[in-house]
Amino acid sequence: MSVESIQTRVERDTSQFYSDGRLKHFLTIEGISGQKLTELLDLAQSFLVVEHRAIKKVPLLRGKTLVNLFFEPSTRTRTTFELAAKRLSADVLTIQSQDSSTRKGESLLDMLRNLEAMAVDLFVVRHAQSGAAHFIAQHVTPNVAVVNAGDGRHAHPTQALLDMFTIRHFKGDFIPLRVAIVGDIMHSRVARSQVQALLALGVQDIRLIAPKTLLPRTRWHPNVSHEWELQHGLKDVDVVIALRLQNERMQAGLLPSPEEYRALYGLTNDSIKVLKKDAIIMHPGPINRGVEMDSDIADGARSVILDQVHFGIAVRMAILSKLMEGSDREAAKL
Ligand code: CP
């Protein structure tokens, strides 16, 4: 199936779009065209300068209120969403699961209704349950936008977008690239969203590298190959993305031991020799050093892991401002 036909198929899922194609929510990369992703990347590029100003703020979301709802641990996503919203001049609240009344038995929907009563404009949601952000998006009042900050094994679309920004920053054109994703693909919401984004942006050679027990059961797309031999999979690759072993989502018996995983699939000075000379090495974080990759690699010259974190702020500013632009135009029609 071609990239175009995949895009046509998934664009029937219009739940995150207004009828004229503008973004209403940001729940999944699925269904967002390469052109729309590129527009978001360009908008993010324009926000990079904000951090160099004496006052690191623009007034685009002044008067708006954003609530970060985090029901799972997070360092990067939660803080960069907070910073992105503050740099857009929004008022920001963060609620983490341990502080919320859901711990006392309140339902997610009741919690949502109470927060909506405080005139919130945007919810950013991380949840261990796949589909949680979609559920919230179905139940919020019109003109309230929902961003998926990672739901179960399903999707992590803002991570994928910041990864695409990082790849474009270092590599330019997507079409000729060979991209390898190494690790726990089976349990990874990040891998799913990355592959959707890479396909939408025209990448023709995507390799998923993992033990057979951690690979998807079927191929996602003809341009996505499965490899279980690391050296073969990494050969002449431009971009390597290592993924964390998600022990919290694994059933017993999928892996012999972290030591054996490192020996067969870890990024080490030896195993990366087959990459292209100018290849970049990425990881969404958090890293298990000495398992997915050695410290020499994580902190080495080819690593762009901290660039990913840095670019995450501008990319999240782009998503939030795009959603509020759509919401304001809808509100004007009421
Ligand atoms: N990449 C990522 O989602 O990291 P956090 O869990 O720290 O947010």
Coordinates of C-alpha atoms and ligand atoms in Angstrom, one line a residue:
M1 CA 0.0 0.0 0.0
S2 CA 1.4 3.5 -0.8
V3 CA 1.9 6.3 1.6
E4 CA -0.8 8.2 -0.2
S5 CA -3.4 5.4 0.2
I6 CA -2.5 5.0 3.9
Q7 CA -3.1 8.7 4.3
T8 CA -6.4 8.6 2.5
R9 CA -7.5 5.7 4.6
V10 CA -6.6 7.2 8.0
E11 CA -7.9 10.7 7.1
R12 CA -11.4 9.2 7.4
D13 CA -10.8 9.4 11.1
T14 CA -11.9 13.0 11.6
S15 CA -12.4 13.0 15.3
Q16 CA -9.5 15.4 15.9
F17 CA -10.5 17.8 13.1
Y18 CA -13.1 20.4 12.5
S19 CA -15.2 19.8 9.3
D20 CA -12.9 22.1 7.3
G21 CA -9.8 20.1 8.3
R22 CA -8.4 22.4 11.0
L23 CA -7.1 20.6 14.1
K24 CA -9.6 20.5 17.0
H25 CA -7.6 18.1 19.2
F26 CA -4.2 16.6 18.9
L27 CA -4.7 12.9 19.8
T28 CA -2.8 10.9 17.2
I29 CA -0.5 11.3 14.2
E30 CA -2.8 8.9 12.3
G31 CA -4.8 10.9 9.7
I32 CA -2.6 14.1 9.8
S33 CA -1.1 14.6 6.3
G34 CA 2.6 15.2 5.7
Q35 CA 1.7 18.7 4.6
K36 CA 0.0 19.5 7.9
L37 CA 2.9 18.0 9.9
T38 CA 5.3 20.1 7.9
E39 CA 3.2 23.3 8.7
L40 CA 3.4 22.4 12.4
L41 CA 7.2 21.9 12.1
D42 CA 7.5 25.2 10.3
L43 CA 5.5 26.9 13.0
A44 CA 7.7 25.3 15.7
Q45 CA 10.8 26.6 13.9
S46 CA 9.4 30.1 14.2
F47 CA 9.0 29.7 18.0
L48 CA 12.7 28.7 18.6
V49 CA 13.7 32.4 18.8
V50 CA 11.4 33.0 21.8
E51 CA 13.9 31.5 24.3
H52 CA 16.6 34.0 23.2
R53 CA 14.5 37.0 24.1
A54 CA 15.0 38.9 27.4
I55 CA 11.4 38.0 28.2
K56 CA 10.8 34.5 27.0
K57 CA 7.2 35.0 26.1
V58 CA 4.8 35.7 23.3
P59 CA 1.1 36.7 24.0
L60 CA -0.6 34.1 21.7
L61 CA -2.4 32.3 24.6
R62 CA -2.8 35.2 26.9
G63 CA -6.1 34.7 28.9
K64 CA -6.2 31.0 28.1
T65 CA -6.0 28.3 30.8
L66 CA -4.3 25.0 30.3
V67 CA -4.5 22.0 32.6
N68 CA -1.9 19.3 32.5
L69 CA -3.5 16.1 33.7
F70 CA -0.8 13.5 34.3
F71 CA -2.0 10.1 35.5
E72 CA 1.5 8.5 34.8
P73 CA 5.0 9.6 35.7
S74 CA 6.7 12.1 33.3
T75 CA 9.7 14.4 33.4
R76 CA 10.1 15.7 29.8
T77 CA 6.6 15.8 28.5
R78 CA 5.0 17.4 31.6
T79 CA 7.7 20.1 32.1
T80 CA 8.0 21.0 28.4
F81 CA 4.2 21.4 28.1
E82 CA 4.3 23.6 31.1
L83 CA 7.1 25.7 29.7
A84 CA 5.5 25.8 26.2
A85 CA 2.2 27.1 27.6
K86 CA 3.9 29.6 29.9
R87 CA 6.0 30.9 26.9
L88 CA 2.7 31.4 25.1
S89 CA 1.5 33.4 28.1
A90 CA -1.2 30.9 29.2
D91 CA -2.2 30.2 32.8
V92 CA -1.1 26.7 33.6
L93 CA -2.1 24.2 36.2
T94 CA -0.6 20.7 36.6
I95 CA -2.5 17.9 38.3
Q96 CA -0.7 14.7 38.9
S97 CA -2.6 11.5 39.7
Q98 CA -1.3 11.4 43.3
D99 CA -2.8 14.8 44.0
S100 CA -6.2 14.3 42.3
S101 CA -9.5 13.3 43.8
T102 CA -9.6 10.3 41.5
R103 CA -7.5 8.8 44.3
K104 CA -10.7 9.2 46.5
G105 CA -12.9 7.5 44.0
E106 CA -14.0 10.4 41.8
S107 CA -14.5 9.3 38.2
L108 CA -12.4 10.8 35.4
L109 CA -15.5 12.3 33.9
D110 CA -16.5 14.0 37.2
M111 CA -13.0 15.4 37.5
L112 CA -13.3 16.7 34.0
R113 CA -16.7 18.4 34.6
N114 CA -15.3 20.1 37.7
L115 CA -12.2 21.4 35.9
E116 CA -14.4 22.6 33.0
A117 CA -16.5 24.5 35.5
M118 CA -13.3 26.6 36.0
A119 CA -13.3 27.6 32.3
V120 CA -10.4 25.6 31.2
D121 CA -9.5 26.0 27.5
L122 CA -7.0 23.1 27.0
F123 CA -6.3 19.7 28.6
V124 CA -3.0 17.9 28.1
V125 CA -3.5 14.3 29.2
R126 CA -1.2 11.4 30.0
H127 CA -2.8 8.2 31.0
A128 CA -1.8 4.5 31.3
Q129 CA -5.0 3.5 29.5
S130 CA -4.9 3.5 25.7
G131 CA -7.8 5.7 24.4
A132 CA -8.0 7.9 27.6
A133 CA -7.3 11.1 25.7
H134 CA -9.8 10.2 23.0
F135 CA -12.4 9.5 25.8
I136 CA -11.8 13.0 27.3
A137 CA -11.9 14.6 23.9
Q138 CA -15.3 13.0 23.3
H139 CA -16.7 14.4 26.6
V140 CA -15.3 18.0 26.7
T141 CA -17.5 20.9 25.8
P142 CA -17.0 22.4 22.3
N143 CA -14.0 24.7 21.9
V144 CA -12.0 22.9 24.7
A145 CA -9.0 21.2 23.1
V146 CA -7.4 18.0 24.2
V147 CA -3.8 17.0 23.6
N148 CA -2.7 13.4 24.0
A149 CA 0.6 13.4 26.0
G150 CA 0.9 9.6 25.8
D151 CA -1.9 7.0 26.3
G152 CA -1.0 3.4 27.2
R153 CA 0.5 1.6 24.2
H154 CA -1.5 3.6 21.7
A155 CA 0.1 7.0 20.8
H156 CA 2.5 9.7 21.8
P157 CA 1.9 12.2 19.0
T158 CA 3.7 15.2 20.4
Q159 CA 6.8 13.1 21.0
A160 CA 6.7 11.9 17.4
L161 CA 6.4 15.5 16.2
L162 CA 9.4 16.7 18.2
D163 CA 11.3 13.7 16.9
M164 CA 10.5 14.7 13.3
F165 CA 11.6 18.2 14.1
T166 CA 14.9 16.9 15.4
I167 CA 15.4 14.7 12.3
R168 CA 14.6 17.6 9.9
H169 CA 16.9 19.9 11.9
F170 CA 19.9 17.5 11.5
K171 CA 19.1 15.8 8.2
G172 CA 16.9 18.1 6.1
D173 CA 14.9 16.1 3.6
F174 CA 13.0 13.1 4.9
I175 CA 12.5 11.2 1.6
P176 CA 16.0 9.6 1.2
L177 CA 16.5 8.7 4.8
R178 CA 17.0 5.3 6.3
V179 CA 15.6 5.2 9.8
A180 CA 15.9 2.4 12.4
I181 CA 13.9 2.1 15.5
V182 CA 15.5 -0.3 18.0
G183 CA 13.9 -1.8 21.1
D184 CA 10.6 -2.6 22.6
I185 CA 8.4 -1.8 19.6
M186 CA 5.6 -4.0 20.8
H187 CA 4.8 -1.9 23.9
S188 CA 5.8 1.4 22.5
R189 CA 3.3 4.2 21.8
V190 CA 6.3 6.3 20.7
A191 CA 7.2 3.8 17.9
R192 CA 3.6 3.7 16.6
S193 CA 3.4 7.5 16.4
Q194 CA 6.9 7.8 14.9
V195 CA 6.2 5.4 12.2
Q196 CA 3.0 7.2 11.2
A197 CA 4.8 10.5 11.1
L198 CA 7.8 9.1 9.1
L199 CA 5.5 7.5 6.5
A200 CA 3.4 10.7 6.3
L201 CA 6.6 12.7 5.6
G202 CA 7.7 10.3 2.9
V203 CA 10.4 8.1 4.5
Q204 CA 10.7 5.0 2.3
D205 CA 13.0 2.8 4.5
I206 CA 12.0 2.3 8.1
R207 CA 13.4 -0.6 10.0
L208 CA 12.0 -1.9 13.3
I209 CA 14.7 -3.9 15.1
A210 CA 13.9 -6.0 18.2
P211 CA 13.8 -9.6 19.4
K212 CA 10.9 -11.4 17.7
T213 CA 9.0 -11.3 21.0
L214 CA 9.0 -7.4 21.0
L215 CA 8.1 -6.9 17.3
P216 CA 4.5 -6.3 16.1
R217 CA 2.9 -9.5 14.8
T218 CA 2.2 -8.1 11.4
R219 CA 4.0 -5.5 9.2
W220 CA 2.5 -2.0 9.5
H221 CA 3.3 -0.9 6.0
P222 CA 5.4 -2.2 3.0
N223 CA 8.0 0.5 3.8
V224 CA 8.4 -0.8 7.3
S225 CA 10.7 -3.9 7.6
H226 CA 11.2 -6.1 10.7
E227 CA 14.8 -7.1 11.6
W228 CA 16.0 -9.1 14.6
E229 CA 19.7 -8.9 13.8
L230 CA 21.0 -5.6 15.0
Q231 CA 24.1 -5.2 12.8
H232 CA 22.0 -6.1 9.7
G233 CA 19.3 -3.6 10.7
L234 CA 21.6 -0.7 11.4
K235 CA 23.7 -1.0 8.2
D236 CA 24.0 2.4 6.5
V237 CA 21.2 4.0 8.6
D238 CA 21.0 7.8 8.9
V239 CA 18.9 7.9 12.0
V240 CA 18.7 5.5 14.9
I241 CA 16.0 5.8 17.5
A242 CA 16.5 3.6 20.6
L243 CA 13.5 2.8 22.8
R244 CA 13.2 2.1 26.4
L245 CA 12.4 -1.5 27.5
Q246 CA 9.0 -1.0 29.0
N247 CA 9.1 -3.4 31.9
E248 CA 5.9 -2.0 33.3
R249 CA 4.0 -3.1 30.2
M250 CA 5.7 -6.5 29.6
Q251 CA 4.4 -9.9 30.4
A252 CA 7.0 -12.2 31.9
G253 CA 9.2 -14.2 29.6
L254 CA 9.6 -11.8 26.7
L255 CA 13.3 -11.2 27.4
P256 CA 15.9 -13.4 28.9
S257 CA 17.7 -10.6 30.9
P258 CA 18.7 -7.0 30.5
E259 CA 22.4 -8.2 30.1
E260 CA 21.5 -10.4 27.2
Y261 CA 19.4 -7.6 25.7
R262 CA 22.3 -5.3 25.8
A263 CA 24.6 -7.9 24.2
L264 CA 22.2 -8.4 21.3
Y265 CA 20.4 -5.1 20.9
G266 CA 22.2 -2.4 22.9
L267 CA 23.8 0.6 21.1
T268 CA 27.5 0.3 22.0
N269 CA 30.7 1.7 20.4
D270 CA 30.9 -1.7 18.6
S271 CA 27.4 -2.1 17.4
I272 CA 27.1 1.4 15.9
K273 CA 30.1 1.0 13.6
V274 CA 27.9 0.0 10.7
L275 CA 25.9 3.3 10.8
K276 CA 26.5 6.0 8.2
K277 CA 29.3 8.2 9.4
D278 CA 27.0 11.2 10.0
A279 CA 24.2 9.2 11.5
I280 CA 22.3 10.7 14.5
I281 CA 21.3 8.7 17.6
M282 CA 18.0 9.5 19.3
H283 CA 16.0 8.3 22.4
P284 CA 12.7 9.7 23.7
G285 CA 13.8 9.1 27.3
P286 CA 14.0 8.0 30.0
I287 CA 17.1 6.0 29.1
N288 CA 18.1 2.7 30.8
R289 CA 21.9 3.4 30.5
G290 CA 23.8 0.1 29.9
V291 CA 20.7 -1.6 28.5
E292 CA 19.3 0.2 25.4
M293 CA 22.5 2.2 25.0
D294 CA 25.9 2.7 26.8
S295 CA 26.7 6.0 28.3
D296 CA 29.4 6.5 25.7
I297 CA 26.6 6.6 23.1
A298 CA 24.0 8.5 25.1
D299 CA 26.6 11.3 25.8
G300 CA 28.6 10.9 22.6
A301 CA 29.0 13.2 19.5
R302 CA 26.3 11.6 17.5
S303 CA 23.7 11.7 20.3
V304 CA 20.9 14.4 19.8
I305 CA 18.9 13.2 22.8
L306 CA 19.0 16.6 24.6
D307 CA 18.2 18.4 21.4
Q308 CA 15.0 16.4 21.3
V309 CA 14.1 17.7 24.7
H310 CA 15.0 21.2 23.8
F311 CA 13.0 21.2 20.5
G312 CA 10.0 19.7 22.4
I313 CA 9.2 23.1 23.9
A314 CA 8.9 24.9 20.5
V315 CA 7.0 21.9 19.0
R316 CA 4.5 21.9 21.9
M317 CA 4.1 25.7 21.5
A318 CA 3.2 25.1 17.9
I319 CA 0.6 22.5 18.7
L320 CA -1.0 24.5 21.5
S321 CA -1.1 27.7 19.5
K322 CA -2.6 25.9 16.4
L323 CA -5.3 24.3 18.5
M324 CA -6.3 27.6 20.1
E325 CA -6.3 29.4 16.7
G326 CA -8.9 26.8 15.6
S327 CA -10.9 27.0 18.8
D328 CA -11.1 30.9 18.7
R329 CA -12.4 30.8 15.1
E330 CA -15.0 28.3 16.1
A331 CA -16.1 30.3 19.1
A332 CA -16.5 33.4 16.9
K333 CA -19.1 31.5 14.9
L334 CA -21.3 30.8 17.9
Ligands
CP1 N1 9.6 10.9 26.3 C1 8.7 11.0 27.3 O1 7.5 10.9 27.2 O2 9.3 11.2 28.5 P1 8.6 11.5 29.9 O3 7.9 10.2 30.3 O4 9.6 11.9 30.9 O5 7.5 12.5 29.7

